[in-house]
mmCIF file of C-alpha atoms and ligand atoms in Angstrom:
data_model
loop_
_atom_site.group_PDB
_atom_site.id
_atom_site.type_symbol
_atom_site.label_atom_id
_atom_site.label_comp_id
_atom_site.label_asym_id
_atom_site.label_seq_id
_atom_site.Cartn_x
_atom_site.Cartn_y
_atom_site.Cartn_z
ATOM 1 C CA UNK A 1 -11.138 68.143 34.479
ATOM 2 C CA UNK A 2 -11.935 68.312 30.770
ATOM 3 C CA UNK A 3 -15.123 66.579 29.686
ATOM 4 C CA UNK A 4 -16.370 65.859 26.198
ATOM 5 C CA UNK A 5 -20.176 65.592 25.953
ATOM 6 C CA UNK A 6 -21.737 64.237 22.773
ATOM 7 C CA UNK A 7 -25.322 64.218 21.581
ATOM 8 C CA UNK A 8 -25.695 61.410 19.041
ATOM 9 C CA UNK A 9 -29.339 62.204 18.298
ATOM 10 C CA UNK A 10 -30.110 64.146 15.130
ATOM 11 C CA UNK A 11 -32.438 66.291 17.245
ATOM 12 C CA UNK A 12 -31.151 68.967 19.561
ATOM 13 C CA UNK A 13 -33.227 70.088 22.512
ATOM 14 C CA UNK A 14 -35.027 66.763 22.654
ATOM 15 C CA UNK A 15 -34.657 63.827 25.026
ATOM 16 C CA UNK A 16 -31.102 62.677 24.404
ATOM 17 C CA UNK A 17 -29.523 66.085 24.018
ATOM 18 C CA UNK A 18 -31.358 67.361 27.115
ATOM 19 C CA UNK A 19 -29.944 64.550 29.241
ATOM 20 C CA UNK A 20 -26.443 64.934 27.803
ATOM 21 C CA UNK A 21 -26.605 68.653 28.541
ATOM 22 C CA UNK A 22 -27.861 68.041 32.081
ATOM 23 C CA UNK A 23 -24.996 65.644 32.776
ATOM 24 C CA UNK A 24 -22.615 68.231 31.306
ATOM 25 C CA UNK A 25 -24.107 70.943 33.530
ATOM 26 C CA UNK A 26 -23.659 68.721 36.583
ATOM 27 C CA UNK A 27 -20.003 68.235 35.688
ATOM 28 C CA UNK A 28 -19.605 71.967 35.118
ATOM 29 C CA UNK A 29 -21.167 72.690 38.504
ATOM 30 C CA UNK A 30 -18.303 70.673 39.987
ATOM 31 C CA UNK A 31 -15.721 72.743 38.141
ATOM 32 C CA UNK A 32 -15.260 70.678 34.974
ATOM 33 C CA UNK A 33 -14.691 72.275 31.601
ATOM 34 C CA UNK A 34 -17.107 70.825 29.043
ATOM 35 C CA UNK A 35 -16.869 70.661 25.263
ATOM 36 C CA UNK A 36 -20.204 69.762 23.725
ATOM 37 C CA UNK A 37 -20.694 68.216 20.281
ATOM 38 C CA UNK A 38 -23.910 67.600 18.367
ATOM 39 C CA UNK A 39 -22.848 64.796 16.063
ATOM 40 C CA UNK A 40 -25.422 65.580 13.400
ATOM 41 C CA UNK A 41 -24.283 69.203 13.173
ATOM 42 C CA UNK A 42 -20.700 68.326 12.329
ATOM 43 C CA UNK A 43 -19.223 68.380 8.850
ATOM 44 C CA UNK A 44 -19.886 65.201 6.907
ATOM 45 C CA UNK A 45 -18.345 62.072 8.418
ATOM 46 C CA UNK A 46 -18.291 58.324 7.993
ATOM 47 C CA UNK A 47 -17.544 55.283 10.112
ATOM 48 C CA UNK A 48 -14.195 53.506 9.852
ATOM 49 C CA UNK A 49 -12.969 53.319 6.240
ATOM 50 C CA UNK A 50 -10.623 50.406 6.936
ATOM 51 C CA UNK A 51 -7.442 52.235 5.885
ATOM 52 C CA UNK A 52 -5.450 50.674 8.773
ATOM 53 C CA UNK A 53 -3.305 53.794 9.157
ATOM 54 C CA UNK A 54 -4.077 53.573 12.895
ATOM 55 C CA UNK A 55 -2.110 50.294 12.986
ATOM 56 C CA UNK A 56 1.036 51.747 11.405
ATOM 57 C CA UNK A 57 3.753 54.034 12.715
ATOM 58 C CA UNK A 58 3.615 56.991 13.323
ATOM 59 C CA UNK A 59 -0.180 56.900 13.788
ATOM 60 C CA UNK A 60 -0.614 53.797 15.916
ATOM 61 C CA UNK A 61 -3.727 54.192 18.051
ATOM 62 C CA UNK A 62 -4.857 57.288 16.191
ATOM 63 C CA UNK A 63 -7.514 57.589 13.507
ATOM 64 C CA UNK A 64 -6.114 59.722 10.678
ATOM 65 C CA UNK A 65 -9.319 60.167 8.694
ATOM 66 C CA UNK A 66 -9.885 63.905 8.312
ATOM 67 C CA UNK A 67 -13.607 64.530 8.349
ATOM 68 C CA UNK A 68 -16.217 65.911 10.728
ATOM 69 C CA UNK A 69 -15.359 63.364 13.403
ATOM 70 C CA UNK A 70 -11.641 64.199 13.514
ATOM 71 C CA UNK A 71 -12.040 67.087 16.019
ATOM 72 C CA UNK A 72 -14.316 64.935 18.178
ATOM 73 C CA UNK A 73 -11.798 62.094 18.320
ATOM 74 C CA UNK A 74 -9.045 64.592 19.081
ATOM 75 C CA UNK A 75 -11.123 66.138 21.885
ATOM 76 C CA UNK A 76 -11.790 62.688 23.394
ATOM 77 C CA UNK A 77 -8.076 61.926 23.217
ATOM 78 C CA UNK A 78 -7.421 64.968 25.413
ATOM 79 C CA UNK A 79 -10.442 64.548 27.692
ATOM 80 C CA UNK A 80 -10.603 63.312 31.272
ATOM 81 C CA UNK A 81 -14.153 61.965 30.871
ATOM 82 C CA UNK A 82 -16.738 61.283 28.187
ATOM 83 C CA UNK A 83 -20.513 61.738 28.269
ATOM 84 C CA UNK A 84 -22.330 60.359 25.251
ATOM 85 C CA UNK A 85 -26.024 59.944 24.596
ATOM 86 C CA UNK A 86 -27.822 58.170 21.794
ATOM 87 C CA UNK A 87 -31.449 57.445 20.998
ATOM 88 C CA UNK A 88 -32.344 53.807 20.494
ATOM 89 C CA UNK A 89 -32.768 53.369 16.753
ATOM 90 C CA UNK A 90 -34.202 50.018 15.667
ATOM 91 C CA UNK A 91 -32.943 48.270 18.778
ATOM 92 C CA UNK A 92 -29.457 49.724 18.525
ATOM 93 C CA UNK A 93 -27.548 53.004 18.754
ATOM 94 C CA UNK A 94 -28.013 55.780 16.154
ATOM 95 C CA UNK A 95 -25.982 55.598 12.945
ATOM 96 C CA UNK A 96 -24.028 58.698 14.021
ATOM 97 C CA UNK A 97 -23.112 57.067 17.323
ATOM 98 C CA UNK A 98 -22.089 53.903 15.514
ATOM 99 C CA UNK A 99 -19.788 55.796 13.128
ATOM 100 C CA UNK A 100 -18.045 57.496 16.045
ATOM 101 C CA UNK A 101 -17.888 54.214 17.959
ATOM 102 C CA UNK A 102 -16.218 52.399 15.054
ATOM 103 C CA UNK A 103 -13.582 55.104 14.731
ATOM 104 C CA UNK A 104 -13.070 55.547 18.490
ATOM 105 C CA UNK A 105 -12.701 51.849 19.281
ATOM 106 C CA UNK A 106 -10.961 50.551 16.166
ATOM 107 C CA UNK A 107 -8.135 53.087 16.407
ATOM 108 C CA UNK A 108 -7.217 51.581 19.780
ATOM 109 C CA UNK A 109 -7.429 47.917 18.796
ATOM 110 C CA UNK A 110 -3.878 46.563 18.341
ATOM 111 C CA UNK A 111 -4.703 43.166 16.794
ATOM 112 C CA UNK A 112 -1.881 41.932 19.021
ATOM 113 C CA UNK A 113 -2.161 39.240 21.665
ATOM 114 C CA UNK A 114 -0.946 41.778 24.169
ATOM 115 C CA UNK A 115 -1.553 44.589 24.760
ATOM 116 C CA UNK A 116 -5.070 44.566 23.333
ATOM 117 C CA UNK A 117 -5.375 48.355 23.250
ATOM 118 C CA UNK A 118 -3.111 51.227 22.235
ATOM 119 C CA UNK A 119 -4.985 53.381 24.721
ATOM 120 C CA UNK A 120 -3.524 53.150 28.187
ATOM 121 C CA UNK A 121 -5.163 56.371 29.365
ATOM 122 C CA UNK A 122 -8.589 55.242 30.534
ATOM 123 C CA UNK A 123 -11.314 57.793 31.275
ATOM 124 C CA UNK A 124 -14.767 57.552 32.868
ATOM 125 C CA UNK A 125 -17.603 57.183 30.370
ATOM 126 C CA UNK A 126 -21.313 57.845 30.829
ATOM 127 C CA UNK A 127 -23.431 56.237 28.103
ATOM 128 C CA UNK A 128 -27.021 57.470 27.970
ATOM 129 C CA UNK A 129 -29.695 55.798 25.862
ATOM 130 C CA UNK A 130 -33.223 57.109 25.380
ATOM 131 C CA UNK A 131 -36.029 55.110 23.787
ATOM 132 C CA UNK A 132 -39.707 54.542 23.358
ATOM 133 C CA UNK A 133 -39.314 51.238 25.145
ATOM 134 C CA UNK A 134 -39.513 51.454 28.883
ATOM 135 C CA UNK A 135 -36.367 50.492 30.781
ATOM 136 C CA UNK A 136 -38.298 47.511 32.218
ATOM 137 C CA UNK A 137 -38.403 45.969 28.715
ATOM 138 C CA UNK A 138 -34.674 46.234 28.086
ATOM 139 C CA UNK A 139 -33.957 42.763 29.452
ATOM 140 C CA UNK A 140 -36.841 40.789 27.849
ATOM 141 C CA UNK A 141 -36.488 42.329 24.368
ATOM 142 C CA UNK A 142 -32.698 42.099 24.173
ATOM 143 C CA UNK A 143 -31.851 45.804 24.450
ATOM 144 C CA UNK A 144 -29.942 45.130 27.666
ATOM 145 C CA UNK A 145 -27.649 42.677 25.887
ATOM 146 C CA UNK A 146 -27.075 45.137 23.047
ATOM 147 C CA UNK A 147 -26.225 47.940 25.460
ATOM 148 C CA UNK A 148 -23.979 45.703 27.596
ATOM 149 C CA UNK A 149 -21.987 44.906 24.445
ATOM 150 C CA UNK A 150 -21.274 48.610 23.914
ATOM 151 C CA UNK A 151 -20.517 49.021 27.607
ATOM 152 C CA UNK A 152 -17.978 46.166 27.670
ATOM 153 C CA UNK A 153 -16.159 47.400 24.579
ATOM 154 C CA UNK A 154 -16.064 50.963 25.882
ATOM 155 C CA UNK A 155 -14.785 49.612 29.227
ATOM 156 C CA UNK A 156 -11.914 47.897 27.445
ATOM 157 C CA UNK A 157 -10.884 50.587 24.986
ATOM 158 C CA UNK A 158 -11.981 53.927 26.473
ATOM 159 C CA UNK A 159 -12.658 53.491 30.173
ATOM 160 C CA UNK A 160 -15.062 52.431 32.871
ATOM 161 C CA UNK A 161 -18.549 52.923 31.441
ATOM 162 C CA UNK A 162 -21.780 53.511 33.327
ATOM 163 C CA UNK A 163 -25.162 53.247 31.654
ATOM 164 C CA UNK A 164 -28.198 55.460 32.010
ATOM 165 C CA UNK A 165 -31.370 54.302 30.281
ATOM 166 C CA UNK A 166 -34.307 56.669 29.933
ATOM 167 C CA UNK A 167 -37.241 54.917 28.341
ATOM 168 C CA UNK A 168 -40.803 55.778 27.440
ATOM 169 C CA UNK A 169 -39.788 59.174 26.078
ATOM 170 C CA UNK A 170 -42.097 61.670 24.421
ATOM 171 C CA UNK A 171 -41.203 61.363 20.760
ATOM 172 C CA UNK A 172 -43.171 64.254 19.232
ATOM 173 C CA UNK A 173 -44.751 67.419 20.588
ATOM 174 C CA UNK A 174 -48.263 66.669 19.360
ATOM 175 C CA UNK A 175 -49.187 63.005 19.041
ATOM 176 C CA UNK A 176 -52.634 63.925 17.691
ATOM 177 C CA UNK A 177 -51.055 64.852 14.325
ATOM 178 C CA UNK A 178 -50.103 61.204 13.801
ATOM 179 C CA UNK A 179 -52.251 58.105 13.803
ATOM 180 C CA UNK A 180 -49.923 56.287 16.192
ATOM 181 C CA UNK A 181 -52.414 53.955 17.844
ATOM 182 C CA UNK A 182 -49.776 51.914 19.662
ATOM 183 C CA UNK A 183 -49.092 54.693 22.169
ATOM 184 C CA UNK A 184 -51.114 55.864 25.146
ATOM 185 C CA UNK A 185 -50.350 59.477 24.310
ATOM 186 C CA UNK A 186 -51.886 60.916 27.445
ATOM 187 C CA UNK A 187 -49.650 58.669 29.544
ATOM 188 C CA UNK A 188 -46.660 59.755 27.426
ATOM 189 C CA UNK A 189 -47.437 63.427 28.051
ATOM 190 C CA UNK A 190 -47.927 62.843 31.760
ATOM 191 C CA UNK A 191 -44.698 60.910 32.010
ATOM 192 C CA UNK A 192 -42.850 63.662 30.209
ATOM 193 C CA UNK A 193 -44.133 66.195 32.693
ATOM 194 C CA UNK A 194 -43.677 64.153 35.852
ATOM 195 C CA UNK A 195 -40.920 61.581 35.312
ATOM 196 C CA UNK A 196 -38.637 63.193 32.735
ATOM 197 C CA UNK A 197 -37.698 66.095 35.076
ATOM 198 C CA UNK A 198 -36.525 63.462 37.571
ATOM 199 C CA UNK A 199 -34.411 61.834 34.845
ATOM 200 C CA UNK A 200 -32.927 65.242 34.045
ATOM 201 C CA UNK A 201 -32.024 65.656 37.691
ATOM 202 C CA UNK A 202 -30.494 62.187 37.771
ATOM 203 C CA UNK A 203 -28.398 63.042 34.709
ATOM 204 C CA UNK A 204 -27.239 66.273 36.387
ATOM 205 C CA UNK A 205 -26.289 64.395 39.563
ATOM 206 C CA UNK A 206 -24.491 61.718 37.571
ATOM 207 C CA UNK A 207 -22.476 64.446 35.844
ATOM 208 C CA UNK A 208 -21.574 65.839 39.250
ATOM 209 C CA UNK A 209 -20.517 62.392 40.458
ATOM 210 C CA UNK A 210 -18.337 61.928 37.413
ATOM 211 C CA UNK A 211 -16.173 64.788 38.618
ATOM 212 C CA UNK A 212 -16.510 64.391 42.370
ATOM 213 C CA UNK A 213 -16.322 60.658 43.050
ATOM 214 C CA UNK A 214 -14.362 57.633 41.866
ATOM 215 C CA UNK A 215 -16.212 56.244 38.837
HETATM 216 C C1 FMN B 1 -35.372 55.877 13.224
HETATM 217 C C2 FMN B 1 -35.953 55.628 14.601
HETATM 218 C C3 FMN B 1 -35.919 54.351 15.114
HETATM 219 C C4 FMN B 1 -36.377 54.105 16.412
HETATM 220 N N1 FMN B 1 -36.314 52.827 16.886
HETATM 221 C C5 FMN B 1 -36.679 52.582 18.160
HETATM 222 C C6 FMN B 1 -36.595 51.253 18.685
HETATM 223 O O1 FMN B 1 -36.221 50.309 18.007
HETATM 224 N N2 FMN B 1 -36.947 51.077 19.968
HETATM 225 C C7 FMN B 1 -37.372 52.096 20.785
HETATM 226 O O2 FMN B 1 -37.651 51.864 21.947
HETATM 227 N N3 FMN B 1 -37.470 53.369 20.311
HETATM 228 C C8 FMN B 1 -37.136 53.625 19.018
HETATM 229 N N4 FMN B 1 -37.227 54.916 18.534
HETATM 230 C C9 FMN B 1 -37.662 56.010 19.419
HETATM 231 C C10 FMN B 1 -36.499 56.828 19.966
HETATM 232 O O3 FMN B 1 -35.466 56.016 20.454
HETATM 233 C C11 FMN B 1 -36.939 57.734 21.126
HETATM 234 O O4 FMN B 1 -38.030 58.514 20.729
HETATM 235 C C12 FMN B 1 -35.782 58.609 21.584
HETATM 236 O O5 FMN B 1 -36.029 59.089 22.885
HETATM 237 C C13 FMN B 1 -35.548 59.772 20.634
HETATM 238 O O6 FMN B 1 -34.488 60.555 21.098
HETATM 239 P P1 FMN B 1 -34.444 62.134 20.828
HETATM 240 O O7 FMN B 1 -35.711 62.695 21.419
HETATM 241 O O8 FMN B 1 -33.239 62.604 21.546
HETATM 242 O O9 FMN B 1 -34.339 62.323 19.368
HETATM 243 C C14 FMN B 1 -36.866 55.176 17.210
HETATM 244 C C15 FMN B 1 -36.925 56.460 16.646
HETATM 245 C C16 FMN B 1 -36.499 56.677 15.359
HETATM 246 C C17 FMN B 1 -36.591 58.062 14.763
#
C-alpha cells in the first residue's frame, strides 16, 4: 500500500507535522510505503489558476499546472491512501492546504450532470486538524461545520475521509516571551506533556488502521 502523507503547516516538528508523521509511522508499521511532503518546503506553488485544461482532452481529470504542487498531485494520483494535516488558521485550513485542495478537487470536477467526478479510484483519507481551540468548541464556534464541508468534498472527489481534531495545542515553546494573556500557559504546558502524547498514539493507531482495516 502506497500512502502519501502531507504536512500543511509551515512548521515542521510541531503539532501538525508530528501527528502526520505519527499516522505515517503507524501505516509504515503495517507494511505501507509512505511518501511524506512538507507543503511549505516545496517549490513555489499556487491554488487553481482557472486554466480549465483539466476539463479538456487529453488532460481530463488531471491538473496540468507545473509548479511545486505537481509532484504532490501526481503522488496522490498513484497513492492508495492519503494522510493530510493542517493547522486551523483563522477558523479554516492553512493557505497551503487550501491551494492543494483547490487543485486536487477541481481537477476531478466534471461540471457534468453525471458523472460528477473524473476520479473513479477512491482512496481512504485521514484529515487532521490542530488548533488552539479545544475540540469541545468545534461545534459551538462553527469549526465543525467548516471541517465537515472539507470532509464531504473529499469524500466525493478523493475518498472516504475520517477526521482527527487535536485542539488546545502548545503554540510556542516559551509563552513567557509573549504577553498572551488569553492563555493559561501552565495548563497548555501540562496538556502538551500529558495529553499530546496520547494524541500522538491515537494518530499512530489510526495510521495502522488505515492499512489494516476497512476505512
Ligand atoms: C495565522 C494563524 C492563525 C490561527 N488561527 C487560529 C484560529 O482561528 N483558531 C484556532 O483555534 N487556532 C488558530 N491558530 C493556532 C494554530 O491553529 C495552532 O497553534 C496549531 O496547532 C498550529 O499548528 P503547528 O504547531 O503544526 O504549526 C492560528 C495560528 C496561526 C499562526
